[in-house]
Coordinates of C-alpha atoms and ligand atoms in Angstrom, one line a residue:
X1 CA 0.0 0.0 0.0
X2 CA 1.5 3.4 -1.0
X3 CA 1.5 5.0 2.2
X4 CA 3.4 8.1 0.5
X5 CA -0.1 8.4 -1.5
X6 CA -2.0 11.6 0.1
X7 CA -5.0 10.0 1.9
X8 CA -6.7 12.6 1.0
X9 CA -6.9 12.6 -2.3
X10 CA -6.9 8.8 -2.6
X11 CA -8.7 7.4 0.3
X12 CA -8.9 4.1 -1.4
X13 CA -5.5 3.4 -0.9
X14 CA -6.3 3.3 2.9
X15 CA -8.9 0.6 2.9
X16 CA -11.8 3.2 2.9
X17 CA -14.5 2.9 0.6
X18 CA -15.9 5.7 -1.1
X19 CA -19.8 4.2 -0.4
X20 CA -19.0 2.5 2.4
X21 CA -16.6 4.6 4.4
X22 CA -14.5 2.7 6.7
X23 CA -16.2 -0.9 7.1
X24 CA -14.7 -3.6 5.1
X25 CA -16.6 -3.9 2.1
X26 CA -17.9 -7.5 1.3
X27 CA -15.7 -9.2 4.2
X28 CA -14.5 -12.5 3.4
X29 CA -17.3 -15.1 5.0
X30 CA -14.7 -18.4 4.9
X31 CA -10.6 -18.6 5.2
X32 CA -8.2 -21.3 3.7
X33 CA -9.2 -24.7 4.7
X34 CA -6.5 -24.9 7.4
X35 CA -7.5 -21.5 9.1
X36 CA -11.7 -22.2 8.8
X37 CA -11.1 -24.4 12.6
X38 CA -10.8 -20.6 13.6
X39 CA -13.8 -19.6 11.9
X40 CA -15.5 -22.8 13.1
X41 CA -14.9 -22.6 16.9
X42 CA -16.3 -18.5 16.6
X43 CA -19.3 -19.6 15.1
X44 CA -20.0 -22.0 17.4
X45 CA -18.8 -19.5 20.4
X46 CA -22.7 -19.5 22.1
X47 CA -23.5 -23.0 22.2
X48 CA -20.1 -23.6 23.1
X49 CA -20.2 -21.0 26.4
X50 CA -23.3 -22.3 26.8
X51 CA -22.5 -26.1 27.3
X52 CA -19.6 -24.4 29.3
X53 CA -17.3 -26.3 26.5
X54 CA -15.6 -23.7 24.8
X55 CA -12.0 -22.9 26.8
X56 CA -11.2 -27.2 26.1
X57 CA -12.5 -26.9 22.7
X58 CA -9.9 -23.0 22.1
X59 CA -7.5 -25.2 23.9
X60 CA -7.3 -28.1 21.1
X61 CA -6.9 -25.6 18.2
X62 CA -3.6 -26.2 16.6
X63 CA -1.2 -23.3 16.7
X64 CA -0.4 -22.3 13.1
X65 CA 1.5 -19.9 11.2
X66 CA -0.5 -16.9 9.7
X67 CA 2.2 -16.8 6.5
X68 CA -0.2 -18.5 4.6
X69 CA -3.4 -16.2 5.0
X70 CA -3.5 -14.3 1.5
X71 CA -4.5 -10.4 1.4
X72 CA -6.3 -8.0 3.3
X73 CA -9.3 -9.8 3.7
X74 CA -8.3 -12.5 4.9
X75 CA -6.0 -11.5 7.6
X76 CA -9.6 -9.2 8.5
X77 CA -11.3 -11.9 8.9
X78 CA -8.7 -14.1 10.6
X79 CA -8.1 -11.3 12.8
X80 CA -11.6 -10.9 13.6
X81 CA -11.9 -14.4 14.7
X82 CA -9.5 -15.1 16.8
X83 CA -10.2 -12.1 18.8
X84 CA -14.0 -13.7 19.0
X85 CA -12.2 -16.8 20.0
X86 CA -10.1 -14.9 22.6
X87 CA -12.6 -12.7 23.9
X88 CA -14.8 -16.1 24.7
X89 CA -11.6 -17.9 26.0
X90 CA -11.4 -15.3 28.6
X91 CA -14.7 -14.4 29.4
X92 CA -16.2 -17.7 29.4
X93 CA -17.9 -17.2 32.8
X94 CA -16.7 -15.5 35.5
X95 CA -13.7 -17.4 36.8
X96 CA -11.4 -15.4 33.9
X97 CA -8.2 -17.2 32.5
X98 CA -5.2 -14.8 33.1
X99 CA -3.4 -16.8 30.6
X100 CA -4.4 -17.1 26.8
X101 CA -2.7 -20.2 25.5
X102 CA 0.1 -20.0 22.6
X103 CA -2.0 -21.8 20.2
X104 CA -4.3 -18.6 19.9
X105 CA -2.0 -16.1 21.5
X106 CA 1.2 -16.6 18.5
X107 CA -1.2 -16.3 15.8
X108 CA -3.5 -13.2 17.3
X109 CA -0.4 -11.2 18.0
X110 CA 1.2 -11.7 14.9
X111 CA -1.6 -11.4 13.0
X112 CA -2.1 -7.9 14.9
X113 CA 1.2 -6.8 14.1
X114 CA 1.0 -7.3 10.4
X115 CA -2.7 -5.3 11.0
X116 CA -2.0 -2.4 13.1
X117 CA -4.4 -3.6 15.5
X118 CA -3.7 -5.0 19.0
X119 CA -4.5 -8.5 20.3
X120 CA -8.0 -7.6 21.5
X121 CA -11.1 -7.3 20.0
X122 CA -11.7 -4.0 18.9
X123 CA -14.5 -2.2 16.9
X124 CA -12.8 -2.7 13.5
X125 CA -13.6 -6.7 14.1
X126 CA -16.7 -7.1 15.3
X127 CA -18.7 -4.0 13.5
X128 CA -16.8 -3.1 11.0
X129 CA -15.8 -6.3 9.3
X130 CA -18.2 -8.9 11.1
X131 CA -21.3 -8.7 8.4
X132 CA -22.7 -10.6 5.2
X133 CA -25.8 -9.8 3.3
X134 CA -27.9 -12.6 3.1
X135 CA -29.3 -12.3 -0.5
X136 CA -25.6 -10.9 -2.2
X137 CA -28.1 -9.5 -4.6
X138 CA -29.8 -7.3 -1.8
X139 CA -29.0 -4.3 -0.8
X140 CA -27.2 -3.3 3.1
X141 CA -31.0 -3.3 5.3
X142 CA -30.9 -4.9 8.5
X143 CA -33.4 -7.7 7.4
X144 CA -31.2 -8.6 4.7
X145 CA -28.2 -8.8 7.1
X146 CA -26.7 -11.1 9.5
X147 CA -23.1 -10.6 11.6
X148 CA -20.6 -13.5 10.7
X149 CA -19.9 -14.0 14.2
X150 CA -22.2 -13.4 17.5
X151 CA -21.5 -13.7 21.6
X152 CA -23.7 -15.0 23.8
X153 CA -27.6 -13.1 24.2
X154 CA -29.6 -14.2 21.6
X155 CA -29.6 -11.2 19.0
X156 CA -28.3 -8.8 21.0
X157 CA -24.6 -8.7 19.7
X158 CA -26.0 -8.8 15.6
X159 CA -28.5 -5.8 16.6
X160 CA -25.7 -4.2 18.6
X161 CA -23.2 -4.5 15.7
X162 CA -25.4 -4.3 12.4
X163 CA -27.2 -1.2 14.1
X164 CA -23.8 0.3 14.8
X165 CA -22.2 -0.8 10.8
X166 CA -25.8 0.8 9.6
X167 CA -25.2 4.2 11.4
X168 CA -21.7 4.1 10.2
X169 CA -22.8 3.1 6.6
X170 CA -25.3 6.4 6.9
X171 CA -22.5 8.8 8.0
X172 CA -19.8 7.2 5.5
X173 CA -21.8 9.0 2.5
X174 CA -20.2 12.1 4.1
X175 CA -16.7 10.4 3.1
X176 CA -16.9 10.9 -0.4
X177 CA -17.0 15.0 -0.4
X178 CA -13.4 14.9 2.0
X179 CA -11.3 15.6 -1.2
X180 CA -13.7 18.1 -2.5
X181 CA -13.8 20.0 1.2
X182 CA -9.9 20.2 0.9
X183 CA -10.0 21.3 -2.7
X184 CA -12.5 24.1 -1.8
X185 CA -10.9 25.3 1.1
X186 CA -7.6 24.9 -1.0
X187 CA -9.1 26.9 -3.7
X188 CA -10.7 29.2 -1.2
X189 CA -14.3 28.3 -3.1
X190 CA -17.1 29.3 -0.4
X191 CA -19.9 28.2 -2.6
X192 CA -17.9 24.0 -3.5
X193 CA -17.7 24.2 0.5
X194 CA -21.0 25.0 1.8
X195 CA -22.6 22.4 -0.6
X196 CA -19.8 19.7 0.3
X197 CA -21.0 20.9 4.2
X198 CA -24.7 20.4 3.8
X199 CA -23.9 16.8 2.8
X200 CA -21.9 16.0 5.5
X201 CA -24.6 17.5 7.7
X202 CA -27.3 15.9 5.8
X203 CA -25.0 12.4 6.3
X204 CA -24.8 12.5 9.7
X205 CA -28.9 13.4 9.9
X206 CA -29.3 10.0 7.9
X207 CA -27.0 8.6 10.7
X208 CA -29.3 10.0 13.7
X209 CA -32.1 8.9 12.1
X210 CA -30.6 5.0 11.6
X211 CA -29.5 5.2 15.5
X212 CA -33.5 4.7 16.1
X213 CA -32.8 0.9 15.3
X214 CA -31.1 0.2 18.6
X215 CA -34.3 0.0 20.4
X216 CA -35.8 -2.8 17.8
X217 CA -33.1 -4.7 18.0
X218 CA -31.4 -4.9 20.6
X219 CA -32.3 -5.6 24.7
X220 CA -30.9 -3.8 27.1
X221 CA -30.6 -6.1 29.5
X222 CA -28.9 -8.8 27.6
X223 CA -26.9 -5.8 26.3
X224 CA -26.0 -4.9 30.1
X225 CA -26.0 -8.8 31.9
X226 CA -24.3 -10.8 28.9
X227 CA -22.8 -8.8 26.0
X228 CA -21.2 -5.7 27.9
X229 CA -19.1 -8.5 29.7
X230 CA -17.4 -10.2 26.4
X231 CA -16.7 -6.4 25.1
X232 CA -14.5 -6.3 28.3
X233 CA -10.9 -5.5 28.0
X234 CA -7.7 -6.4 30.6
X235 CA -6.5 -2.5 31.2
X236 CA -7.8 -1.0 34.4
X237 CA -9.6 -4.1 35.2
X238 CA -10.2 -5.0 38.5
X239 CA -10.6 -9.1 37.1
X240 CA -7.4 -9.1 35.0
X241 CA -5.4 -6.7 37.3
X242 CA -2.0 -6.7 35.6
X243 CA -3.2 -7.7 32.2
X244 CA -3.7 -11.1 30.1
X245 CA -0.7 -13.4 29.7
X246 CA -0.4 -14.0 25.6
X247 CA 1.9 -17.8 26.4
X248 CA 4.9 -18.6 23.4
X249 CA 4.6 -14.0 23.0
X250 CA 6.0 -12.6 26.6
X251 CA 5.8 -13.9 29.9
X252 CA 4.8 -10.5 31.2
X253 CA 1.4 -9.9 31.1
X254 CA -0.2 -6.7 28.6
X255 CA -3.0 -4.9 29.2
X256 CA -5.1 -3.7 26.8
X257 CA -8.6 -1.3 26.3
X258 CA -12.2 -3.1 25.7
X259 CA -14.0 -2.1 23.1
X260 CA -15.0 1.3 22.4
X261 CA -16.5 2.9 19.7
X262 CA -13.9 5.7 20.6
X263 CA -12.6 3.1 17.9
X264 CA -15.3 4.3 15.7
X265 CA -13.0 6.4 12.8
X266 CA -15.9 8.0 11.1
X267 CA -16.9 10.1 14.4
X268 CA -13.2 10.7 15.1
X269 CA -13.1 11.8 11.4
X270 CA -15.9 14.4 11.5
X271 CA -14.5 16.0 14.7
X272 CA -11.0 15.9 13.1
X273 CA -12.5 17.7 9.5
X274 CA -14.6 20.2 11.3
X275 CA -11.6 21.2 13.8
X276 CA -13.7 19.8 17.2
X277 CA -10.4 19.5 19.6
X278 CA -11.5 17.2 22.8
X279 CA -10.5 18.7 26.3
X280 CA -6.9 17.3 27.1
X281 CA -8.1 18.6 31.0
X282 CA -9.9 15.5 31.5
X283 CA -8.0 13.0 29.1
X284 CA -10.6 12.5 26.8
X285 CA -8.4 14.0 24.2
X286 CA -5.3 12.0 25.3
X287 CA -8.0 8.7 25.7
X288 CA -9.3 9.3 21.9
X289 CA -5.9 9.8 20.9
X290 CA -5.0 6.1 22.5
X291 CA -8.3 4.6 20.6
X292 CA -6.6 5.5 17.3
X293 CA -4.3 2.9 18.3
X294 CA -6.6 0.2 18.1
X295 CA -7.9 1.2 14.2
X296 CA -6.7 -0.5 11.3
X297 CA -3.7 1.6 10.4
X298 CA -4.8 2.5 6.8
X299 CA -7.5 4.2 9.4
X300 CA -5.8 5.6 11.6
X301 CA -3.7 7.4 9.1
X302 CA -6.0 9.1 7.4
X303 CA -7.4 10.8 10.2
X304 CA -3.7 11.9 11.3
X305 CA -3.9 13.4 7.8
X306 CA -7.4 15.2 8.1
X307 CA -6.6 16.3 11.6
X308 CA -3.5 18.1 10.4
X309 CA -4.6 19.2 7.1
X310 CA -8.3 20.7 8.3
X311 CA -8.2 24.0 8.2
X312 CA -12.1 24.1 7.7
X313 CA -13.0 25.3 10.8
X314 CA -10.2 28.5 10.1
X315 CA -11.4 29.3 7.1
X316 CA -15.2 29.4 7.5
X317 CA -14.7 31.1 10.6
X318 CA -12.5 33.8 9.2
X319 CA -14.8 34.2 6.2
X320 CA -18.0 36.7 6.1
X321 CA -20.3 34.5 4.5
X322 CA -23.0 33.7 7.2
X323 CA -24.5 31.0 5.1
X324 CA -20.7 29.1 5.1
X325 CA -21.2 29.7 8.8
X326 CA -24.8 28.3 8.9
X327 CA -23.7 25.2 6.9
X328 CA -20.6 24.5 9.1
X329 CA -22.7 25.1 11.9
X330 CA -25.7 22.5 10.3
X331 CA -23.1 19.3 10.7
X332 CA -21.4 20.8 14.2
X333 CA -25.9 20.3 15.3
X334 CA -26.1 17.1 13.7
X335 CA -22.9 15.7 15.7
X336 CA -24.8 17.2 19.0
X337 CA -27.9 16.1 18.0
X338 CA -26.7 12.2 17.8
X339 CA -24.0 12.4 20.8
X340 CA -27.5 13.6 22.8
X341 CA -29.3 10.6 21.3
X342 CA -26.2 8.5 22.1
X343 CA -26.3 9.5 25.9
X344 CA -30.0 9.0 26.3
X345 CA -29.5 5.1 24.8
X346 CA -26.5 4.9 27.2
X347 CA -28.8 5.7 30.2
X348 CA -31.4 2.9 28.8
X349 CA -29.0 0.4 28.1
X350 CA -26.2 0.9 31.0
X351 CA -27.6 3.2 33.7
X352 CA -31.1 1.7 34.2
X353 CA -30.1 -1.9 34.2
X354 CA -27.4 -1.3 36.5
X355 CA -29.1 0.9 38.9
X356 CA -31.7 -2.1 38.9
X357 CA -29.2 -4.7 39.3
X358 CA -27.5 -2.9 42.4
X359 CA -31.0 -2.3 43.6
X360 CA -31.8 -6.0 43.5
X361 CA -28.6 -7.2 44.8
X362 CA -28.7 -4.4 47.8
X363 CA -25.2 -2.8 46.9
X364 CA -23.3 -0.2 44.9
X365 CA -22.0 -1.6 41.3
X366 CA -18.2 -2.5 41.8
X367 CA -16.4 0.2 40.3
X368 CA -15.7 -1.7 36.6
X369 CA -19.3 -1.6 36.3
X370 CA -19.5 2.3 35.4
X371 CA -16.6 2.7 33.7
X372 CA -16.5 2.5 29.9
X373 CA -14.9 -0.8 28.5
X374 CA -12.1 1.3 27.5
X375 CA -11.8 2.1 31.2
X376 CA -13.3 5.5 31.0
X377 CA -16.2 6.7 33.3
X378 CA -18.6 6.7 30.5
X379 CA -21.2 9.1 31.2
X380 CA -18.3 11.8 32.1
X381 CA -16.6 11.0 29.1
X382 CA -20.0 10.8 26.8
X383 CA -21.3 14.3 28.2
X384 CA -17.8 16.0 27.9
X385 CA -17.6 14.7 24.4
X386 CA -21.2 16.1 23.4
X387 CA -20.0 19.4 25.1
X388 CA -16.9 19.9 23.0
X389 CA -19.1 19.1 20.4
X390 CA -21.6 22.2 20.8
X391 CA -18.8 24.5 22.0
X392 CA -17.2 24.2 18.5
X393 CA -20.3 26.2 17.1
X394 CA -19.3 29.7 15.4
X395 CA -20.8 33.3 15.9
X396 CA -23.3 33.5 12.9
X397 CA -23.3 37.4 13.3
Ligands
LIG1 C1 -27.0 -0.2 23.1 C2 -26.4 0.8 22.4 C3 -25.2 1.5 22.8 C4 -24.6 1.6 24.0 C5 -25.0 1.0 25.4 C6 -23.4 2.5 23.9 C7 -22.5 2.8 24.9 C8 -21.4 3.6 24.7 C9 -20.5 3.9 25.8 C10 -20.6 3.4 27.2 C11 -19.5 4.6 25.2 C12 -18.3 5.2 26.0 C13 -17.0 4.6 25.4 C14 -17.1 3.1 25.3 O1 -17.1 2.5 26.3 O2 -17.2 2.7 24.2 C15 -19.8 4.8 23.8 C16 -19.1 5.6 23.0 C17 -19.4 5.7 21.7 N1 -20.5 5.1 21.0 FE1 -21.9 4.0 21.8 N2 -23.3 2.9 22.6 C18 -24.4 2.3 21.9 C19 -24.7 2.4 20.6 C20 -23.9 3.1 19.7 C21 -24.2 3.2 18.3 C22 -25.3 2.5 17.5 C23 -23.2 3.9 17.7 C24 -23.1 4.3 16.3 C25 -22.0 4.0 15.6 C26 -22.4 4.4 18.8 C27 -21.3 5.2 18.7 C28 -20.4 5.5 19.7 C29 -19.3 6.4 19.5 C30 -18.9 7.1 18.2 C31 -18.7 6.6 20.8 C32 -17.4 7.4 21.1 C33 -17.8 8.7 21.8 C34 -18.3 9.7 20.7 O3 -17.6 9.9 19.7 O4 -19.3 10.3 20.9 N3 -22.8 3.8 20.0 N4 -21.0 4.2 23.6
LIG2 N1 -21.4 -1.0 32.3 C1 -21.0 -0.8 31.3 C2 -20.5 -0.5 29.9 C3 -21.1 -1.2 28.8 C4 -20.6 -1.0 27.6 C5 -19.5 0.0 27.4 N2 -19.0 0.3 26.2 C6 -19.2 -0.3 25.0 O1 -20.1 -1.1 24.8 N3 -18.4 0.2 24.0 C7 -18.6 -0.3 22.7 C8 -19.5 0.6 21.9 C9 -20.0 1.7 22.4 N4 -20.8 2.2 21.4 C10 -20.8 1.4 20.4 S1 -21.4 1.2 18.8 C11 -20.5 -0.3 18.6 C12 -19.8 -0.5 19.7 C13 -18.9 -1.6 19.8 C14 -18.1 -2.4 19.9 C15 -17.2 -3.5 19.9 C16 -16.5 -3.8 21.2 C17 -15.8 -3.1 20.0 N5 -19.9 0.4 20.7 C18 -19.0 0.7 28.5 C19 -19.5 0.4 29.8

């Protein structure tokens, strides 16, 4: 991949698709036939926890080389299910394994390596790469979708993950005016820049509007008692206090973040082409900053490149057009408008079923169970992020 290429005028060169934005378009459902036992024991990941067989069954995989896996897509998908496969290993119920054994460990780390992604599973995985449609003829709607792998829950993990790649398939029709934005701003072209605007506000509208879909499809308190503990990561953990132990990679054990959608590049990308800088005061900044880390690097690249390059937010604000203004200021409202939405789902999905749980069980949540997986104290973190958000809007005087 020509990494010298500027992302920004040739996106496709960093895995990003100009329909479908950052989710891996038409991910690989099967690997080479000595790699599909990974694919097999993910599929089977629910029954398996369920019959409380799935640590022996991880434990008989053989180890094998990832030299063989051919492209992108396949080391995607590989990637993708072995961090189902590890995720499952160590969660499996609540006696967590500190050790995940070579014969996933070698392969997951490498793997990561040659990815840009750490040995965890992350957002690229399990939203991002972890759908199929099931008529290839049909187009991306949730009833003509399935996720390639799922947790234990019923539906909850495919509503959870297919609502999330919908939202980001509604925003990623913002991705396709980048270039032009820079071109405008590069050109100093007012009128290119407040159309190119009003789609990217109009794009994340259609995302708002697609956010709706949580509450059809997914429970909130499967979401809270099952799923949220398989999203769980081994940094800041009170379970895995000094990290998980990847055997034949290091002795010493790593930590790394659960899953956020802090991993979520398209969000990261709006704030980073409209010039919305997160407060370093309370590390939301610095804990953004980390979750780049955990994108594909392709990704994670091309937002280094907006992020320095955007001088949007200078220009508009400089000029004395008040309708530039008004169009910057349309997609700044949108982002508010669906970080609001975000936090009032949060509250059904995280605060109520906790607050009932503790209320049943006659005691305050430990303190894992209000932070973020990433670690973070969500609701501080979620608010602070929406505030940023509506700070950034300009003086239309
Ligand atoms: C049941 C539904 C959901 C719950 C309970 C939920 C919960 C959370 C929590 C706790 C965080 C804080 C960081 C973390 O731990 O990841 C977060 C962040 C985030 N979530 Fe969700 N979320 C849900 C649905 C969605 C959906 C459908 C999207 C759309 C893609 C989304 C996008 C984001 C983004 C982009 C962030 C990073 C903060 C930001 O940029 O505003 N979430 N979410
Ligand atoms: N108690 C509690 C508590 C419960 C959950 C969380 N955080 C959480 O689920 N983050 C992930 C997330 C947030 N929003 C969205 S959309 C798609 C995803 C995803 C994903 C996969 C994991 C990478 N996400 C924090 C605390």
């Amino acid at each position: 991949m020509a990494l010298l290429e500027n992302p920004l005028e040739h996106p496709e060169k960093f895995h990003i698709s100009k329909d479908l934005g950052f989710i891996l378009e038409d991910p690989l459902e099967e690997l080479p036939d000595r790699y599909q036992v990974w694919v097999k024991l993910a599929k089977n990941l629910p029954t398996l926890v369920e019959e409380g067989q799935f640590r022996e069954e991880a434990e008989q995989l053989p180890e094998l080389s990832i030299d063989e896996l051919q492209g992108y897509k396949e080391q995607r998908l590989a990637h993708l299910a072995l961090s189902v496969i590890t995720m499952g290993y160590v969660w499996q119920d609540r006696n967590v394994k500190e050790v995940l054994p070579r014969n996933i460990a070698v392969p997951f780390w490498n793997l990561s390596e040659k990815l840009g992604l750490p040995p965890i599973m992350v957002y690229a995985d399990c939203v991002l790469a972890n759908w199929k449609k099931k008529d290839p003829l049909g187009s991306m709607t949730y009833d003509n979708m399935d996720t390639l792998f799922a947790f234990p829950g019923g539906d909850c993990s495919k509503g959870f993950f297919l609502v999330s790649l919908l939202v980001e398939k509604a925003a990623a029709s913002a991705m396709k005016v980048i270039p032009d934005i820079f071109e405008a701003v590069k050109k100093k072209n007012s009128e290119s820049l407040k159309e190119s605007l009003q789609s990217v506000a109009s794009s994340v509208y259609e995302a708002y509007k697609t956010f709706q879909l949580v509450h059809e499809h997914v429970n909130p308190n499967d979401f809270f008692n099952i799923l949220r503990v398989y999203l769980a990561g081994w940094k800041n953990c009170s379970l895995l206090p000094k990290g998980l132990i990847y055997e034949g990679v290091s002795e010493i054990p790593k930590e790394f973040a659960g899953g956020s959608a802090a991993q979520s590049s398209i969000m990261q990308c709006f704030d980073a082409l409209l010039g919305i800088q997160h407060t370093t005061e309370n590390g939301n900044a610095k804990y953004l900053e980390e979750m780049r880390n955990y994108m594909p690097s392709p990704h994670k690249i091309f937002l280094e490149a907006v992020a320095s390059h955007s001088s949007v937010r200078d220009f508009v604000s400089s000029s004395d057009d008040i309708q530039l203004k008004k169009a910057y200021n349309e997609c700044v409202k949108a982002l508010v408008h669906i970080r609001n939405y975000h936090l009032q789902v949060v509250n059904k999905y995280i605060i109520s079923p906790s607050s009932k749980q503790d209320s049943e069980k006659g005691q305050k949540s430990s303190d894992d169970e209000v932070k973020g997986t990433g670690g973070t104290n969500l609701l501080i973190f979620l608010r602070s992020v929406r505030d940023t958000t509506k700070r950034a809007l300009l003086e239309e005087s």
